[in-house]
């Protein structure tokens, strides 16, 4: 066991504070990672505040982890000391079900994946995330960060990058396809970058035009304000794919009206409240509504390699650990462009 410093929420809705946690000893197939940077995801806030389900406390959030390997178990074959690596939203799965064997560990049928934090590992111990100095992870759930990406801008790719890349690839975003990204935040700004790099025609749908210049700079071809009722009339029947990145409830009927025949609205933001769908809004043009989680380990590596090839890193604000609680408030107020990243040397 190794004792490391971390930042944890001691109870639901409580401010995060500095503490220490125990990391397990490095096993045969484990990798010990010195965490250099950890992104702050909106889902960290949802979970630390018991927004989705009752959590396990004290809770150390963080599933956008970038660091350097400092030790490996004797059975490790994929990584060596000094390698630049990342850890995303999951650190294990059953490895035996059809989905795990197909590289879809995020949809593990054997009880679900083991999440990086706010979960219980196979050893019966709670999992703690990336707001910490070190982490121990099985090599099969670690990915390599290419040299073309600096670790600070790569960290958010472990959630925001793969959460947008996976559905865009699955629904074949590319040349000839029109993609709308709802929301230009931590997820949305990566959705714009990736959809543009895939060759799609990209439109941002945001509440206002406040971030229009940013959206166009990041790769959007068009930018519309959803607060303008004319937007929904002008864009009716336009898009092949709508990637909804916001976690607030929407007027789904209005957004579904923007799809072409056989178009799909994919939701990667998860509201805390139940939402209602009017089936008539899907019927007219064989439209679909779906969701998407993260990606499997192989697809996450594919995403990192793609981002390195195209020079795609997250737009970040680098903060010290003492600023985490302020950052949570700013994320909730949509006051970040576009992802907070913790310099873990300050923990």
Short mmCIF file of C-alpha atoms in Angstrom, two decimals:
data_model
loop_
_atom_site.label_atom_id
_atom_site.label_comp_id
_atom_site.label_asym_id
_atom_site.label_seq_id
_atom_site.Cartn_x
_atom_site.Cartn_y
_atom_site.Cartn_z
CA UNK A 1 0.00 0.00 0.00
CA UNK A 2 1.11 3.53 -0.76
CA UNK A 3 -0.20 6.64 0.99
CA UNK A 4 -0.71 9.59 -1.37
CA UNK A 5 -2.12 13.09 -1.04
CA UNK A 6 -5.46 13.74 -2.71
CA UNK A 7 -8.44 16.08 -2.78
CA UNK A 8 -11.72 14.54 -1.68
CA UNK A 9 -15.33 15.45 -1.02
CA UNK A 10 -15.88 14.24 2.58
CA UNK A 11 -19.67 14.19 2.17
CA UNK A 12 -22.30 15.02 -0.48
CA UNK A 13 -22.22 18.67 -1.52
CA UNK A 14 -19.32 19.37 0.84
CA UNK A 15 -16.30 21.37 -0.38
CA UNK A 16 -13.38 19.24 -1.47
CA UNK A 17 -10.42 19.22 0.89
CA UNK A 18 -6.89 17.91 0.99
CA UNK A 19 -6.52 14.47 2.53
CA UNK A 20 -4.58 11.23 2.09
CA UNK A 21 -5.69 7.94 0.55
CA UNK A 22 -4.21 4.47 0.23
CA UNK A 23 -3.33 3.05 -3.17
CA UNK A 24 -2.97 -0.71 -3.48
CA UNK A 25 0.43 -2.33 -3.92
CA UNK A 26 1.52 -2.78 -7.53
CA UNK A 27 0.36 -6.24 -8.64
CA UNK A 28 1.66 -8.46 -11.42
CA UNK A 29 -0.17 -6.59 -14.19
CA UNK A 30 -0.44 -3.18 -12.54
CA UNK A 31 1.07 0.14 -13.54
CA UNK A 32 1.89 2.85 -10.98
CA UNK A 33 1.34 6.26 -12.50
CA UNK A 34 2.61 9.57 -11.20
CA UNK A 35 -0.35 11.78 -12.06
CA UNK A 36 0.71 15.06 -13.64
CA UNK A 37 -2.65 16.51 -14.66
CA UNK A 38 -6.29 15.71 -13.93
CA UNK A 39 -9.21 17.29 -15.75
CA UNK A 40 -12.40 18.44 -14.04
CA UNK A 41 -15.47 16.96 -15.73
CA UNK A 42 -19.02 18.11 -15.05
CA UNK A 43 -19.77 14.54 -14.05
CA UNK A 44 -17.33 14.98 -11.15
CA UNK A 45 -19.67 17.65 -9.83
CA UNK A 46 -22.80 15.56 -10.40
CA UNK A 47 -21.28 12.69 -8.43
CA UNK A 48 -19.73 14.73 -5.62
CA UNK A 49 -23.14 16.30 -5.09
CA UNK A 50 -25.08 13.01 -5.26
CA UNK A 51 -26.81 14.29 -8.38
CA UNK A 52 -27.10 11.00 -10.22
CA UNK A 53 -27.14 8.42 -7.42
CA UNK A 54 -25.97 8.09 -3.83
CA UNK A 55 -22.19 8.22 -3.81
CA UNK A 56 -19.45 6.64 -1.70
CA UNK A 57 -17.67 9.14 0.54
CA UNK A 58 -15.05 10.34 1.02
CA UNK A 59 -14.96 10.66 -2.78
CA UNK A 60 -11.84 11.48 -4.80
CA UNK A 61 -13.15 12.48 -8.24
CA UNK A 62 -11.23 12.60 -11.49
CA UNK A 63 -11.32 10.40 -14.59
CA UNK A 64 -9.27 12.51 -16.96
CA UNK A 65 -5.82 11.43 -15.85
CA UNK A 66 -2.50 12.06 -17.60
CA UNK A 67 0.83 11.09 -16.11
CA UNK A 68 4.04 9.10 -16.30
CA UNK A 69 4.64 5.47 -15.38
CA UNK A 70 6.87 5.21 -12.31
CA UNK A 71 6.69 1.44 -11.65
CA UNK A 72 5.31 -1.70 -13.28
CA UNK A 73 4.43 -5.16 -12.06
CA UNK A 74 6.52 -8.15 -13.18
CA UNK A 75 3.86 -9.33 -15.64
CA UNK A 76 3.40 -5.99 -17.41
CA UNK A 77 4.19 -6.08 -21.13
CA UNK A 78 2.56 -2.94 -22.51
CA UNK A 79 4.29 -0.19 -20.57
CA UNK A 80 7.64 0.70 -19.06
CA UNK A 81 8.84 3.23 -16.52
CA UNK A 82 8.87 6.68 -18.11
CA UNK A 83 5.99 6.10 -20.54
CA UNK A 84 3.42 8.88 -20.94
CA UNK A 85 0.01 7.38 -20.20
CA UNK A 86 -3.60 8.15 -19.44
CA UNK A 87 -6.51 6.70 -17.51
CA UNK A 88 -10.12 7.47 -18.32
CA UNK A 89 -13.49 6.68 -16.80
CA UNK A 90 -12.99 2.96 -16.09
CA UNK A 91 -10.25 0.86 -14.55
CA UNK A 92 -11.65 -2.67 -14.96
CA UNK A 93 -14.52 -4.77 -16.32
CA UNK A 94 -15.52 -8.42 -16.31
CA UNK A 95 -13.35 -9.10 -19.42
CA UNK A 96 -15.48 -12.15 -20.28
CA UNK A 97 -18.83 -10.93 -21.63
CA UNK A 98 -19.57 -10.39 -25.32
CA UNK A 99 -19.11 -6.63 -25.03
CA UNK A 100 -15.79 -6.84 -23.23
CA UNK A 101 -14.50 -9.33 -25.80
CA UNK A 102 -15.63 -6.98 -28.56
CA UNK A 103 -13.69 -4.04 -27.11
CA UNK A 104 -16.81 -2.43 -25.67
CA UNK A 105 -15.74 -2.58 -22.05
CA UNK A 106 -17.73 0.58 -21.34
CA UNK A 107 -20.88 -1.50 -21.89
CA UNK A 108 -19.71 -4.49 -19.83
CA UNK A 109 -22.55 -6.95 -19.31
CA UNK A 110 -20.91 -8.59 -16.32
CA UNK A 111 -22.08 -6.05 -13.80
CA UNK A 112 -20.78 -3.03 -15.69
CA UNK A 113 -17.29 -1.60 -15.76
CA UNK A 114 -15.44 -0.61 -12.61
CA UNK A 115 -15.44 3.17 -12.68
CA UNK A 116 -12.28 5.08 -11.85
CA UNK A 117 -13.90 6.61 -8.78
CA UNK A 118 -17.10 6.35 -6.77
CA UNK A 119 -17.15 2.60 -7.32
CA UNK A 120 -15.93 -0.61 -5.73
CA UNK A 121 -13.09 -2.65 -7.21
CA UNK A 122 -12.94 -6.42 -7.45
CA UNK A 123 -10.90 -6.35 -4.25
CA UNK A 124 -13.88 -4.87 -2.42
CA UNK A 125 -12.15 -1.55 -1.87
CA UNK A 126 -13.48 1.84 -3.02
CA UNK A 127 -11.97 3.35 -6.13
CA UNK A 128 -10.42 6.80 -5.94
CA UNK A 129 -9.86 9.04 -8.94
CA UNK A 130 -7.33 11.42 -10.37
CA UNK A 131 -7.38 14.35 -7.95
CA UNK A 132 -4.37 12.69 -6.38
CA UNK A 133 -0.63 12.31 -6.74
CA UNK A 134 -0.56 8.68 -7.90
CA UNK A 135 -2.82 5.88 -9.09
CA UNK A 136 -2.41 2.13 -9.61
CA UNK A 137 -4.24 0.66 -12.61
CA UNK A 138 -4.21 -2.66 -14.46
CA UNK A 139 -2.19 -2.22 -17.66
CA UNK A 140 -5.17 -3.33 -19.77
CA UNK A 141 -7.08 -0.18 -18.76
CA UNK A 142 -4.24 2.27 -19.39
CA UNK A 143 -3.69 4.07 -22.70
CA UNK A 144 -0.59 5.63 -24.22
CA UNK A 145 -0.48 9.39 -24.77
CA UNK A 146 1.31 10.12 -28.06
CA UNK A 147 4.29 12.44 -28.04
CA UNK A 148 2.38 14.91 -30.20
CA UNK A 149 0.10 15.79 -27.28
CA UNK A 150 1.21 17.63 -24.17
CA UNK A 151 -0.06 15.99 -21.01
CA UNK A 152 -2.08 18.96 -19.79
CA UNK A 153 -4.24 19.29 -22.93
CA UNK A 154 -4.39 15.50 -23.31
CA UNK A 155 -5.94 14.88 -19.88
CA UNK A 156 -9.49 16.00 -20.82
CA UNK A 157 -9.39 13.77 -23.90
CA UNK A 158 -9.71 10.77 -21.57
CA UNK A 159 -13.37 11.70 -21.06
CA UNK A 160 -14.39 14.73 -23.14
CA UNK A 161 -12.43 13.48 -26.16
CA UNK A 162 -13.62 9.89 -26.21
CA UNK A 163 -17.20 10.77 -25.20
CA UNK A 164 -17.55 12.81 -28.38
CA UNK A 165 -15.26 10.78 -30.66
CA UNK A 166 -17.07 7.47 -30.06
CA UNK A 167 -20.56 8.54 -31.21
CA UNK A 168 -19.22 10.63 -34.08
CA UNK A 169 -17.36 7.59 -35.39
CA UNK A 170 -20.26 5.20 -34.71
CA UNK A 171 -22.75 7.36 -36.61
CA UNK A 172 -20.26 7.93 -39.44
CA UNK A 173 -19.57 11.64 -39.15
CA UNK A 174 -17.40 12.61 -42.09
CA UNK A 175 -17.44 14.19 -45.56
CA UNK A 176 -20.95 14.80 -46.80
CA UNK A 177 -22.48 14.65 -43.33
CA UNK A 178 -23.98 17.59 -41.48
CA UNK A 179 -23.33 17.50 -37.73
CA UNK A 180 -24.83 19.82 -35.11
CA UNK A 181 -23.17 20.09 -31.71
CA UNK A 182 -25.50 21.30 -28.96
CA UNK A 183 -23.53 23.29 -26.39
CA UNK A 184 -20.01 24.65 -26.63
CA UNK A 185 -18.60 23.54 -23.29
CA UNK A 186 -16.14 20.95 -22.05
CA UNK A 187 -17.66 18.21 -24.22
CA UNK A 188 -18.99 20.39 -27.00
CA UNK A 189 -15.74 22.11 -27.88
CA UNK A 190 -14.09 18.72 -28.41
CA UNK A 191 -17.10 17.56 -30.42
CA UNK A 192 -16.62 20.51 -32.76
CA UNK A 193 -12.89 19.87 -33.14
CA UNK A 194 -13.29 16.16 -33.78
CA UNK A 195 -16.27 16.43 -36.14
CA UNK A 196 -14.40 19.04 -38.17
CA UNK A 197 -11.26 16.86 -38.32
CA UNK A 198 -13.41 13.93 -39.49
CA UNK A 199 -14.52 16.07 -42.43
CA UNK A 200 -18.13 16.82 -41.49
CA UNK A 201 -19.89 20.14 -41.94
CA UNK A 202 -20.26 21.36 -38.36
CA UNK A 203 -22.86 23.66 -36.80
CA UNK A 204 -22.89 24.76 -33.17
CA UNK A 205 -26.27 25.22 -31.50
CA UNK A 206 -25.85 27.32 -28.38
CA UNK A 207 -28.21 29.38 -26.26
CA UNK A 208 -26.67 32.62 -27.49
CA UNK A 209 -24.00 33.87 -29.89
CA UNK A 210 -21.67 34.74 -26.99
CA UNK A 211 -19.11 32.07 -27.97
CA UNK A 212 -19.55 32.33 -31.74
CA UNK A 213 -15.99 33.48 -32.44
CA UNK A 214 -14.62 30.58 -30.41
CA UNK A 215 -16.88 28.08 -32.15
CA UNK A 216 -15.76 29.18 -35.60
CA UNK A 217 -12.11 29.17 -34.50
CA UNK A 218 -12.44 25.62 -33.20
CA UNK A 219 -13.77 24.34 -36.52
CA UNK A 220 -17.49 25.09 -36.76
CA UNK A 221 -18.80 26.14 -40.17
CA UNK A 222 -21.96 27.69 -38.73
CA UNK A 223 -23.14 28.95 -35.36
CA UNK A 224 -26.76 29.52 -34.31
CA UNK A 225 -28.47 30.74 -31.15
CA UNK A 226 -31.19 28.40 -29.92
CA UNK A 227 -32.63 31.31 -27.97
CA UNK A 228 -33.75 32.70 -31.35
CA UNK A 229 -36.99 30.92 -32.34
CA UNK A 230 -36.20 31.50 -36.02
CA UNK A 231 -33.26 29.10 -35.66
CA UNK A 232 -35.53 26.05 -35.47
CA UNK A 233 -37.54 27.13 -38.50
CA UNK A 234 -34.45 27.91 -40.57
CA UNK A 235 -32.67 24.64 -39.74
CA UNK A 236 -35.63 22.24 -39.89
CA UNK A 237 -34.66 18.92 -41.51
CA UNK A 238 -30.98 19.85 -41.83
CA UNK A 239 -28.76 17.49 -39.85
CA UNK A 240 -27.65 13.89 -40.14
CA UNK A 241 -26.33 13.86 -36.57
CA UNK A 242 -27.10 16.04 -33.58
CA UNK A 243 -24.59 15.56 -30.76
CA UNK A 244 -26.19 16.88 -27.58
CA UNK A 245 -23.48 17.61 -25.01
CA UNK A 246 -25.49 19.53 -22.41
CA UNK A 247 -26.75 18.03 -19.17
CA UNK A 248 -29.80 20.29 -18.88
CA UNK A 249 -33.28 19.18 -20.04
CA UNK A 250 -34.14 20.30 -23.57
CA UNK A 251 -37.24 20.63 -25.73
CA UNK A 252 -36.41 17.38 -27.52
CA UNK A 253 -39.24 17.71 -30.01
CA UNK A 254 -37.78 21.00 -31.22
CA UNK A 255 -34.29 19.56 -31.63
CA UNK A 256 -35.52 16.36 -33.29
CA UNK A 257 -37.27 18.50 -35.90
CA UNK A 258 -33.81 19.58 -37.07
CA UNK A 259 -32.93 16.04 -38.22
CA UNK A 260 -33.04 14.83 -41.78
CA UNK A 261 -34.76 11.58 -42.67
CA UNK A 262 -32.93 8.78 -40.83
CA UNK A 263 -31.02 11.33 -38.76
CA UNK A 264 -30.01 10.62 -35.17
CA UNK A 265 -29.80 12.77 -32.07
CA UNK A 266 -27.15 11.34 -29.75
CA UNK A 267 -27.14 12.46 -26.12
CA UNK A 268 -23.86 12.42 -24.22
CA UNK A 269 -24.90 14.88 -21.53
CA UNK A 270 -26.90 13.29 -18.72
CA UNK A 271 -29.48 15.42 -16.89
CA UNK A 272 -30.15 14.65 -13.25
CA UNK A 273 -33.91 14.78 -13.91
CA UNK A 274 -35.89 12.27 -16.01
CA UNK A 275 -36.72 13.50 -19.51
CA UNK A 276 -39.77 12.84 -21.67
CA UNK A 277 -39.76 12.07 -25.39
CA UNK A 278 -42.85 12.58 -27.56
CA UNK A 279 -42.85 9.68 -30.02
CA UNK A 280 -44.62 11.73 -32.68
CA UNK A 281 -41.46 13.85 -32.95
CA UNK A 282 -39.60 10.75 -34.19
CA UNK A 283 -42.26 9.33 -36.47
CA UNK A 284 -42.30 11.67 -39.44
CA UNK A 285 -38.90 11.02 -40.94
CA UNK A 286 -37.75 7.82 -39.24
CA UNK A 287 -35.63 9.88 -36.89
CA UNK A 288 -33.81 8.28 -33.97
CA UNK A 289 -32.75 9.36 -30.51
CA UNK A 290 -29.92 7.60 -28.73
CA UNK A 291 -27.25 7.89 -26.10
CA UNK A 292 -23.58 7.04 -26.04
CA UNK A 293 -21.17 6.41 -23.21
CA UNK A 294 -17.42 6.66 -23.43
CA UNK A 295 -15.43 4.30 -25.65
CA UNK A 296 -13.62 1.05 -25.09
CA UNK A 297 -9.91 0.97 -24.37
CA UNK A 298 -8.92 0.31 -27.99
CA UNK A 299 -11.17 3.10 -29.25
CA UNK A 300 -9.80 5.48 -26.62
CA UNK A 301 -6.30 4.77 -27.89
CA UNK A 302 -7.54 5.31 -31.45
CA UNK A 303 -8.98 8.66 -30.38
CA UNK A 304 -5.71 9.78 -28.79
CA UNK A 305 -3.76 8.83 -31.90
CA UNK A 306 -6.30 10.68 -34.07
CA UNK A 307 -6.07 13.79 -31.91
CA UNK A 308 -2.27 13.70 -32.00
CA UNK A 309 -2.32 13.32 -35.79
CA UNK A 310 -4.64 16.31 -36.19
CA UNK A 311 -3.16 18.45 -33.42
CA UNK A 312 -6.32 18.33 -31.28
CA UNK A 313 -5.93 19.04 -27.61
CA UNK A 314 -8.49 20.41 -25.18
CA UNK A 315 -8.78 24.14 -24.57
CA UNK A 316 -7.88 24.37 -20.90
CA UNK A 317 -7.53 26.59 -17.88
CA UNK A 318 -4.75 25.18 -15.69
CA UNK A 319 -5.42 25.56 -11.96
CA UNK A 320 -3.89 24.64 -8.64
CA UNK A 321 -5.57 22.15 -6.33
CA UNK A 322 -6.62 24.94 -3.98
CA UNK A 323 -8.85 26.31 -6.74
CA UNK A 324 -10.94 23.13 -7.21
CA UNK A 325 -14.00 24.36 -5.29
CA UNK A 326 -14.01 27.66 -7.17
CA UNK A 327 -13.68 25.71 -10.42
CA UNK A 328 -16.73 23.60 -9.52
CA UNK A 329 -18.77 26.76 -9.08
CA UNK A 330 -17.54 28.14 -12.38
CA UNK A 331 -18.29 24.91 -14.26
CA UNK A 332 -21.84 24.94 -12.88
CA UNK A 333 -22.14 28.53 -14.13
CA UNK A 334 -20.67 27.64 -17.58
CA UNK A 335 -17.79 30.00 -16.82
CA UNK A 336 -14.86 28.05 -18.25
CA UNK A 337 -13.26 27.90 -21.68
CA UNK A 338 -13.35 25.01 -21.89
CA UNK A 339 -11.94 22.54 -19.39
CA UNK A 340 -10.31 23.06 -16.01
CA UNK A 341 -7.21 20.93 -15.52
CA UNK A 342 -5.57 20.47 -12.13
CA UNK A 343 -1.78 20.65 -11.91
CA UNK A 344 -1.42 17.78 -9.46
CA UNK A 345 2.00 19.01 -8.35
CA UNK A 346 -0.01 21.46 -6.25
CA UNK A 347 -1.86 18.77 -4.26
#
